[in-house]
Amino acid sequence: LGFALLEPNSSTSQEMAGMKHPMVSSVSKRSIAEKAGLAPGDLIIDVNRKPTQSVKEVFKALKKSDNILRVFKDGRVVMIGL
C-alpha cells in the first residue's frame, strides 16, 4: 500500500479525543496510499471500522483491498479508501 507508521507517543501530538493513534511517518511515491491522499502526519483513527491505537492494530485490520481508513488530517476527520 506504500506507507509507514509511527507508534503513538506521549511526546508528540498524536492524541485525539483522549486516545492515541498511529501516525503516518512516510508515504511512498506513486503508491496507492499517495494516490488516495494519505500523507505524513495523518493520524489513523480506525481501519474498516476497527479502532486503531497501535501500528499492529492498523496492519491487522487491513485487508488486501477495499479498505476504508478514518484519518485525522489537516484538522478534520476524513475517510480515505485504499
Backbone as JSON, one array per atom type, in Angstrom:
{
  "sequence": "LGFALLEPNSSTSQEMAGMKHPMVSSVSKRSIAEKAGLAPGDLIIDVNRKPTQSVKEVFKALKKSDNILRVFKDGRVVMIGL",
  "N": [[0.82, -1.21, 0.0], [2.09, 1.14, 0.54], [2.9, 2.9, 2.74], [4.28, 4.05, 5.89], [4.19, 3.75, 9.47], [4.22, 5.39, 12.71], [4.4, 4.47, 16.12], [1.98, 5.5, 18.58], [2.93, 8.21, 20.69], [3.72, 9.73, 23.71], [5.15, 12.09, 23.69], [4.59, 13.44, 21.41], [2.1, 15.06, 19.32], [-0.02, 13.09, 18.97], [-2.56, 12.53, 19.74], [-6.07, 12.3, 19.99], [-9.19, 13.23, 21.04], [-8.63, 12.18, 23.56], [-7.5, 9.71, 23.03], [-4.76, 7.82, 21.84], [-3.23, 7.57, 18.62], [-1.83, 5.79, 15.81], [0.61, 7.39, 13.71], [1.1, 8.48, 10.39], [4.22, 8.15, 9.01], [5.69, 8.17, 6.67], [5.14, 8.18, 3.1], [5.15, 6.31, 0.21], [6.31, 7.32, -3.0], [4.12, 7.53, -5.79], [2.5, 5.48, -4.83], [-0.33, 3.44, -3.79], [-1.32, 4.53, -1.42], [-0.38, 7.21, -1.53], [-1.72, 8.12, -3.84], [-4.31, 7.98, -2.87], [-4.35, 9.99, -1.05], [-3.19, 9.92, 1.47], [-0.9, 11.16, 3.88], [2.28, 12.14, 5.38], [2.11, 12.67, 8.88], [-0.62, 12.38, 9.16], [-3.17, 11.0, 11.25], [-4.17, 7.74, 12.04], [-7.28, 6.78, 12.73], [-9.23, 4.75, 12.63], [-9.55, 1.54, 10.95], [-11.4, 0.09, 8.5], [-13.61, 0.32, 10.16], [-12.62, -0.59, 12.58], [-11.27, 0.3, 15.59], [-8.05, 1.84, 16.01], [-5.15, 1.85, 17.87], [-2.56, 1.27, 17.8], [0.33, 0.47, 15.77], [0.38, -2.22, 15.05], [-2.36, -2.89, 15.3], [-3.42, -1.42, 13.16], [-2.29, -2.66, 10.84], [-3.23, -5.24, 11.22], [-5.96, -4.9, 10.86], [-6.16, -4.19, 8.19], [-7.19, -5.17, 4.91], [-6.59, -7.01, 1.84], [-7.55, -5.4, -0.2], [-9.92, -2.72, -0.88], [-10.13, -1.09, 1.51], [-11.16, 1.07, 4.13], [-10.08, 3.9, 5.65], [-10.33, 5.87, 8.52], [-9.24, 9.0, 9.07], [-7.4, 11.5, 10.8], [-6.75, 14.51, 9.53], [-5.18, 17.44, 8.58], [-6.58, 18.93, 10.54], [-9.16, 17.92, 10.51], [-11.53, 15.18, 10.34], [-11.36, 12.65, 7.95], [-12.37, 10.3, 5.39], [-10.55, 7.76, 3.85], [-10.03, 5.79, 1.06], [-8.43, 2.74, 0.4]],
  "CA": [[0.0, 0.0, 0.0], [3.03, 2.24, 0.38], [3.06, 3.87, 3.81], [4.86, 3.58, 7.15], [3.56, 4.37, 10.63], [4.9, 5.5, 13.99], [3.55, 4.17, 17.27], [1.61, 6.69, 19.37], [4.0, 8.57, 21.61], [3.26, 10.81, 24.58], [5.91, 13.32, 23.45], [4.13, 14.08, 20.17], [0.68, 15.38, 19.34], [-0.72, 12.02, 18.27], [-3.73, 12.23, 20.55], [-7.31, 12.93, 19.56], [-10.29, 12.83, 21.92], [-8.12, 11.4, 24.68], [-6.96, 8.42, 22.6], [-3.57, 7.93, 20.99], [-3.38, 6.88, 17.35], [-0.62, 5.73, 14.98], [0.78, 8.5, 12.79], [1.79, 8.17, 9.14], [5.56, 8.76, 9.03], [6.12, 8.37, 5.28], [4.29, 7.62, 2.05], [5.96, 6.06, -0.99], [5.92, 7.99, -4.25], [3.29, 6.79, -6.75], [1.87, 4.32, -4.19], [-1.79, 3.52, -3.59], [-1.55, 5.46, -0.31], [-0.19, 8.58, -2.01], [-2.82, 8.44, -4.75], [-5.54, 8.12, -2.09], [-4.26, 11.23, -0.28], [-2.54, 9.74, 2.77], [0.31, 11.98, 3.94], [2.95, 12.15, 6.67], [1.44, 13.48, 9.89], [-2.0, 11.95, 9.33], [-3.4, 10.03, 12.32], [-5.1, 6.68, 11.65], [-8.25, 6.6, 13.81], [-9.69, 3.36, 12.51], [-9.44, 0.88, 9.65], [-12.56, -0.78, 8.28], [-14.45, 0.48, 11.37], [-11.97, -1.18, 13.75], [-10.4, 1.32, 16.19], [-6.62, 1.53, 15.98], [-4.33, 2.62, 18.79], [-1.16, 0.84, 17.62], [0.68, 0.11, 14.39], [-0.05, -3.6, 14.88], [-3.81, -2.9, 15.07], [-3.68, -0.91, 11.81], [-1.97, -3.67, 9.83], [-4.11, -6.39, 11.45], [-7.29, -4.57, 10.34], [-6.12, -4.0, 6.73], [-7.43, -6.29, 4.0], [-5.78, -6.88, 0.62], [-8.08, -4.28, -0.98], [-11.19, -2.15, -0.41], [-10.02, -0.64, 2.88], [-11.58, 2.43, 4.44], [-9.38, 4.43, 6.81], [-10.79, 7.15, 9.04], [-7.96, 9.65, 9.31], [-7.39, 12.9, 11.22], [-5.86, 15.13, 8.53], [-5.36, 18.88, 8.42], [-7.54, 19.45, 11.48], [-10.5, 17.35, 10.37], [-11.59, 13.73, 10.11], [-11.72, 12.31, 6.57], [-12.33, 8.88, 5.03], [-9.65, 7.5, 2.73], [-10.15, 4.43, 0.56], [-7.18, 2.14, -0.11]],
  "C": [[0.85, 1.26, 0.0], [3.07, 3.29, 1.47], [3.66, 3.22, 5.05], [4.23, 4.37, 8.3], [4.5, 4.45, 11.82], [3.91, 5.14, 15.08], [3.16, 5.47, 17.96], [2.65, 6.94, 20.46], [3.53, 9.78, 22.44], [3.99, 12.12, 24.33], [5.52, 14.02, 22.15], [2.64, 14.35, 20.27], [-0.1, 14.35, 18.54], [-1.97, 11.61, 19.03], [-4.93, 12.98, 20.01], [-8.41, 12.38, 20.44], [-9.81, 11.9, 23.03], [-7.54, 10.04, 24.32], [-5.76, 8.66, 21.71], [-3.75, 7.08, 19.73], [-2.05, 6.85, 16.61], [-0.59, 6.89, 13.98], [1.54, 8.03, 11.55], [3.14, 8.9, 9.17], [6.09, 9.01, 7.62], [5.15, 7.68, 4.33], [5.16, 7.48, 0.8], [5.4, 6.79, -2.2], [5.16, 7.02, -5.16], [2.65, 5.53, -6.15], [0.36, 4.51, -4.12], [-2.1, 4.53, -2.5], [-1.4, 6.92, -0.76], [-1.34, 9.0, -2.92], [-4.13, 8.67, -4.01], [-5.53, 9.38, -1.22], [-3.68, 11.1, 1.11], [-1.21, 10.5, 2.78], [0.97, 11.89, 5.31], [2.25, 13.12, 7.63], [-0.02, 13.11, 10.11], [-2.09, 10.93, 10.47], [-4.45, 9.02, 11.86], [-6.02, 6.41, 12.85], [-8.82, 5.19, 13.81], [-9.52, 2.86, 11.09], [-10.6, -0.09, 9.53], [-13.43, -0.86, 9.54], [-13.89, -0.2, 12.61], [-11.03, -0.12, 14.33], [-8.94, 0.88, 16.21], [-5.87, 2.45, 16.92], [-2.87, 2.17, 18.74], [-0.94, 0.5, 16.16], [0.2, -1.32, 14.1], [-1.55, -3.68, 14.59], [-4.16, -2.41, 13.67], [-3.46, -2.03, 10.79], [-2.8, -4.94, 10.0], [-5.49, -6.14, 10.83], [-7.33, -4.41, 8.82], [-6.41, -5.3, 5.99], [-6.55, -6.08, 2.77], [-6.25, -5.72, -0.25], [-9.38, -3.79, -0.34], [-11.18, -1.79, 1.07], [-10.53, 0.79, 3.01], [-10.88, 2.84, 5.73], [-10.05, 5.73, 7.22], [-9.55, 7.81, 9.6], [-8.19, 11.09, 9.8], [-6.31, 13.58, 10.4], [-6.18, 16.61, 8.44], [-6.48, 19.43, 9.31], [-8.96, 18.93, 11.36], [-10.42, 15.85, 10.12], [-12.09, 13.48, 8.69], [-11.66, 10.79, 6.4], [-11.45, 8.74, 3.8], [-9.78, 6.03, 2.34], [-8.82, 3.95, 0.0], [-7.48, 0.77, -0.67]]
}
